[in-house]
Tab-separated table of C-alpha atoms in Angstrom:
chain	number	residue	atom	x	y	z
A	1435	GLN	CA	8.157	-34.683	-12.790
A	1436	LYS	CA	11.925	-35.652	-13.329
A	1437	GLU	CA	14.302	-33.302	-11.825
A	1438	VAL	CA	16.175	-33.270	-14.894
A	1439	GLU	CA	14.364	-33.494	-18.216
A	1440	GLN	CA	16.421	-34.894	-21.513
A	1441	ASN	CA	14.999	-35.738	-25.009
A	1442	SER	CA	16.361	-39.194	-25.189
A	1443	GLY	CA	16.555	-38.824	-29.113
A	1444	PRO	CA	18.112	-40.454	-31.022
A	1445	LEU	CA	19.180	-37.244	-32.604
A	1446	SER	CA	20.684	-37.346	-35.674
A	1447	VAL	CA	22.565	-34.577	-37.506
A	1448	PRO	CA	24.879	-34.786	-40.531
A	1449	GLU	CA	28.385	-34.480	-40.479
A	1450	GLY	CA	29.480	-30.938	-40.268
A	1451	ALA	CA	26.149	-29.588	-38.867
A	1452	ILE	CA	25.349	-28.026	-35.432
A	1453	ALA	CA	23.822	-30.394	-33.264
A	1454	SER	CA	21.902	-28.816	-30.372
A	1455	LEU	CA	21.016	-30.695	-27.012
A	1456	ASN	CA	18.476	-29.341	-24.682
A	1457	CYS	CA	17.798	-30.180	-20.980
A	1458	THR	CA	15.364	-28.642	-18.585
A	1459	TYR	CA	15.609	-28.931	-14.858
A	1460	SER	CA	12.680	-28.362	-11.988
A	1461	ASP	CA	14.835	-27.088	-8.961
A	1462	ARG	CA	15.260	-23.257	-8.937
A	1463	GLY	CA	17.994	-24.261	-6.085
A	1464	SER	CA	19.945	-25.606	-8.703
A	1465	GLN	CA	23.433	-24.060	-8.760
A	1466	SER	CA	25.988	-25.661	-11.242
A	1467	PHE	CA	25.200	-27.094	-14.892
A	1468	PHE	CA	27.571	-30.055	-16.158
A	1469	TRP	CA	27.341	-31.647	-19.594
A	1470	TYR	CA	28.841	-34.794	-20.088
A	1471	ARG	CA	29.689	-37.370	-23.013
A	1472	GLN	CA	28.894	-41.194	-22.876
A	1473	TYR	CA	30.189	-43.862	-24.967
A	1474	SER	CA	28.306	-47.216	-25.342
A	1475	GLY	CA	29.626	-49.329	-22.314
A	1476	LYS	CA	31.840	-46.474	-20.965
A	1477	SER	CA	31.876	-44.038	-18.191
A	1478	PRO	CA	30.680	-40.435	-18.407
A	1479	GLU	CA	33.208	-37.761	-19.215
A	1480	LEU	CA	32.913	-34.319	-18.462
A	1481	ILE	CA	32.746	-31.837	-21.720
A	1482	MET	CA	31.485	-28.481	-20.327
A	1483	PHE	CA	30.339	-26.939	-16.797
A	1484	ILE	CA	28.248	-23.593	-16.805
A	1485	TYR	CA	27.544	-21.870	-13.444
A	1486	SER	CA	26.182	-18.530	-14.651
A	1487	ASN	CA	23.352	-17.255	-17.019
A	1488	GLY	CA	25.034	-16.760	-20.725
A	1489	ASP	CA	27.260	-18.898	-22.966
A	1490	LYS	CA	30.080	-20.910	-22.458
A	1491	GLU	CA	32.485	-21.566	-25.269
A	1492	ASP	CA	35.233	-24.212	-25.178
A	1493	GLY	CA	36.571	-25.359	-28.804
A	1494	ARG	CA	33.494	-26.562	-30.796
A	1495	PHE	CA	30.873	-26.893	-27.612
A	1496	THR	CA	28.870	-24.013	-26.226
A	1497	ALA	CA	27.047	-24.546	-23.287
A	1498	GLN	CA	23.933	-21.866	-22.952
A	1499	LEU	CA	22.328	-21.500	-19.462
A	1500	ASN	CA	18.925	-19.551	-18.776
A	1501	LYS	CA	18.085	-20.006	-15.207
A	1502	ALA	CA	14.768	-17.717	-15.502
A	1503	SER	CA	13.581	-20.562	-17.861
A	1504	GLN	CA	15.382	-23.412	-16.166
A	1505	TYR	CA	16.917	-24.381	-19.012
A	1506	VAL	CA	20.651	-25.339	-20.184
A	1507	SER	CA	21.704	-26.622	-23.620
A	1508	LEU	CA	24.873	-27.611	-25.491
A	1509	LEU	CA	25.814	-26.675	-29.009
A	1510	ILE	CA	28.262	-28.810	-30.977
A	1511	ARG	CA	29.652	-27.210	-34.031
A	1512	ASP	CA	31.216	-28.828	-36.909
A	1513	SER	CA	29.760	-32.302	-35.577
A	1514	GLN	CA	31.901	-35.094	-36.521
A	1515	PRO	CA	31.116	-39.140	-36.691
A	1516	SER	CA	33.232	-39.533	-33.319
A	1517	ASP	CA	30.689	-37.101	-31.480
A	1518	SER	CA	28.225	-39.763	-31.886
A	1519	ALA	CA	27.167	-40.897	-28.219
A	1520	THR	CA	24.622	-39.954	-25.455
A	1521	TYR	CA	25.095	-36.795	-23.575
A	1522	LEU	CA	24.009	-36.320	-19.821
A	1523	CYS	CA	22.945	-33.264	-18.848
A	1524	ALA	CA	23.422	-32.820	-14.699
A	1525	VAL	CA	22.521	-30.420	-12.086
A	1526	SER	CA	23.799	-29.582	-8.863
A	1527	LYS	CA	21.993	-27.799	-5.901
A	1528	ALA	CA	23.487	-25.103	-3.545
A	1529	GLY	CA	24.677	-26.908	-0.772
A	1530	THR	CA	24.309	-30.398	-1.486
A	1531	ALA	CA	28.423	-31.160	-2.104
A	1532	SER	CA	28.320	-31.308	-5.589
A	1533	LYS	CA	25.896	-34.640	-5.507
A	1534	LEU	CA	24.804	-34.708	-9.556
A	1535	THR	CA	21.572	-34.909	-10.600
A	1536	PHE	CA	21.322	-36.777	-13.915
A	1537	GLY	CA	18.794	-36.529	-17.153
A	1538	THR	CA	18.810	-39.704	-18.732
A	1539	GLY	CA	20.861	-38.278	-21.584
A	1540	THR	CA	19.969	-37.859	-25.160
A	1541	ARG	CA	21.603	-39.930	-28.022
A	1542	LEU	CA	23.294	-37.918	-30.555
A	1543	GLN	CA	23.970	-39.806	-34.118
A	1544	VAL	CA	26.133	-38.109	-36.457
A	1545	THR	CA	25.684	-39.560	-39.910
A	1546	LEU	CA	28.343	-39.117	-42.984
B	319	ASP	CA	47.368	-42.846	-15.333
B	320	THR	CA	46.206	-39.910	-12.549
B	321	GLY	CA	42.579	-40.482	-13.175
B	322	VAL	CA	39.830	-42.067	-11.063
B	323	SER	CA	40.741	-45.622	-11.068
B	324	GLN	CA	38.052	-48.785	-10.215
B	325	ASP	CA	38.452	-52.134	-9.962
B	326	PRO	CA	37.465	-54.381	-10.753
B	327	ARG	CA	36.364	-53.184	-14.392
B	328	HIS	CA	33.806	-56.326	-14.551
B	329	LYS	CA	32.271	-58.818	-12.099
B	330	ILE	CA	29.537	-61.691	-12.910
B	331	THR	CA	28.369	-63.132	-9.407
B	332	LYS	CA	25.672	-65.751	-8.021
B	333	ARG	CA	23.192	-64.519	-6.663
B	334	GLY	CA	23.432	-63.849	-2.919
B	335	GLN	CA	27.147	-63.710	-2.965
B	336	ASN	CA	28.992	-60.326	-1.287
B	337	VAL	CA	31.002	-58.556	-3.917
B	338	THR	CA	33.364	-55.524	-2.945
B	339	PHE	CA	34.353	-52.708	-5.669
B	340	ARG	CA	37.345	-50.274	-5.190
B	341	CYS	CA	37.607	-46.802	-6.277
B	342	ASP	CA	41.000	-44.607	-6.434
B	343	PRO	CA	40.075	-40.994	-6.555
B	344	ILE	CA	42.531	-38.653	-8.169
B	345	SER	CA	45.099	-37.784	-5.470
B	346	GLU	CA	44.348	-34.286	-4.459
B	347	HIS	CA	40.632	-34.824	-4.777
B	348	ASN	CA	38.953	-35.012	-0.803
B	349	ARG	CA	35.145	-35.747	-2.188
B	350	LEU	CA	34.462	-39.048	-3.521
B	351	TYR	CA	31.057	-40.093	-4.820
B	352	TRP	CA	29.509	-43.568	-5.891
B	353	TYR	CA	26.479	-43.453	-8.428
B	354	ARG	CA	24.920	-46.261	-10.087
B	355	GLN	CA	23.627	-46.449	-13.844
B	356	THR	CA	21.176	-49.139	-15.308
B	357	LEU	CA	20.812	-49.529	-18.911
B	358	GLY	CA	19.273	-46.371	-20.537
B	359	GLN	CA	19.046	-44.319	-17.262
B	360	GLY	CA	21.463	-41.415	-16.384
B	361	PRO	CA	23.887	-42.727	-13.059
B	362	GLU	CA	22.158	-42.289	-9.898
B	363	PHE	CA	23.705	-41.017	-6.635
B	364	LEU	CA	24.327	-43.473	-3.891
B	365	THR	CA	26.615	-41.815	-1.061
B	366	TYR	CA	29.551	-39.486	-0.905
B	367	PHE	CA	32.813	-38.882	1.433
B	368	GLN	CA	34.468	-35.957	1.892
B	369	ASN	CA	37.910	-37.020	3.317
B	370	GLU	CA	37.159	-40.333	5.484
B	371	ALA	CA	33.666	-38.953	6.791
B	372	GLN	CA	30.458	-40.632	4.690
B	373	LEU	CA	28.206	-37.357	4.694
B	374	GLU	CA	25.101	-38.224	2.795
B	375	LYS	CA	23.663	-41.477	1.964
B	376	SER	CA	20.815	-42.028	-1.151
B	377	ARG	CA	17.545	-43.954	0.268
B	378	LEU	CA	18.962	-46.271	-2.919
B	379	LEU	CA	21.134	-47.395	-0.441
B	380	SER	CA	20.021	-50.550	1.104
B	381	ASP	CA	20.880	-51.706	4.096
B	382	ARG	CA	22.807	-54.609	2.143
B	383	PHE	CA	25.033	-51.978	0.517
B	384	SER	CA	27.915	-50.279	2.682
B	385	ALA	CA	30.680	-48.077	2.057
B	386	GLU	CA	33.723	-46.675	3.245
B	387	ARG	CA	36.570	-44.581	2.646
B	388	PRO	CA	39.055	-45.512	5.347
B	389	LYS	CA	41.914	-42.737	5.847
B	390	GLY	CA	40.234	-40.731	3.019
B	391	SER	CA	41.863	-42.294	-0.031
B	392	PHE	CA	40.726	-45.139	-1.321
B	393	SER	CA	36.836	-46.274	-0.979
B	394	THR	CA	35.410	-49.470	-0.958
B	395	LEU	CA	31.603	-50.446	-1.675
B	396	GLU	CA	30.365	-53.550	-0.653
B	397	ILE	CA	26.954	-55.430	-1.496
B	398	GLN	CA	25.765	-58.354	0.321
B	399	ARG	CA	23.148	-60.586	-0.485
B	400	THR	CA	23.282	-59.321	-4.296
B	401	GLU	CA	20.106	-59.403	-5.681
B	402	GLN	CA	19.611	-59.662	-9.722
B	403	GLY	CA	18.134	-56.177	-9.441
B	404	ASP	CA	21.724	-55.256	-8.322
B	405	SER	CA	22.974	-55.654	-11.682
B	406	ALA	CA	24.246	-52.427	-12.907
B	407	MET	CA	27.545	-50.119	-13.928
B	408	TYR	CA	28.840	-48.629	-10.110
B	409	LEU	CA	30.728	-45.412	-11.344
B	410	CYS	CA	33.233	-43.657	-8.619
B	411	ALA	CA	33.940	-40.013	-9.139
B	412	SER	CA	36.082	-37.759	-7.510
B	413	SER	CA	36.156	-33.633	-6.969
B	414	THR	CA	37.946	-30.966	-4.978
B	415	GLY	CA	35.172	-29.358	-3.489
B	416	SER	CA	31.636	-28.216	-3.477
B	417	ASN	CA	30.056	-27.520	-6.896
B	418	THR	CA	32.956	-28.138	-8.881
B	419	GLU	CA	33.788	-30.386	-11.896
B	420	ALA	CA	33.544	-34.055	-10.977
B	421	PHE	CA	35.510	-36.978	-12.584
B	422	PHE	CA	34.424	-40.183	-12.896
B	423	GLY	CA	36.105	-43.909	-13.172
B	424	GLN	CA	35.708	-46.230	-16.085
B	425	GLY	CA	33.112	-47.740	-13.820
B	426	THR	CA	32.347	-51.494	-12.596
B	427	ARG	CA	30.146	-53.486	-14.337
B	428	LEU	CA	27.932	-56.056	-12.151
B	429	THR	CA	26.029	-58.887	-12.934
B	430	VAL	CA	24.151	-60.503	-10.982
B	431	VAL	CA	23.149	-64.005	-12.599
């Protein structure tokens, strides 16, 4: 079992719709959770981070964390074609000094 | 530009040659990380520094790989006797502390021919 699992996609959503990206992790010691966006050929760009159970909203993005279910999600409201990218889920464990373990990413396509 | 800076952006080298990459972190960040990313995969942790001390190395980091961060500022990653399997994007990231957000540089894409 991979430490961080994501559906590779592609996830296709129409412009203006809500995109829902999911991630599960295996280590219950995981403490911090991050979503990065990566355009083809570019480096990862931090979008959101969440440390506590529940929802965290930032503009069109909402991160959701459920530690009991070992599940993290990212919702993108009013999806735009510019949101088309690969979304990487990353986790770090307590005491590991921000060493991130990444999933393989979900490719999102926002169609016109 | 106050972000993480990496140099060069692209490197093509012949198998067996040595290569060195440089990373300049965000100035107030004391933690610096190196990751490697191959096509279709997420970044994989290689090593990390807190100030000038290299505190952790992944088992992915073979003896051919060495990293330094003299004076706790910029860092270099050297690969000796490159192999085709070393072809990847090498990413540097920095952060201010434990379990805080890490910001990535533009990456160095290495192609070994």
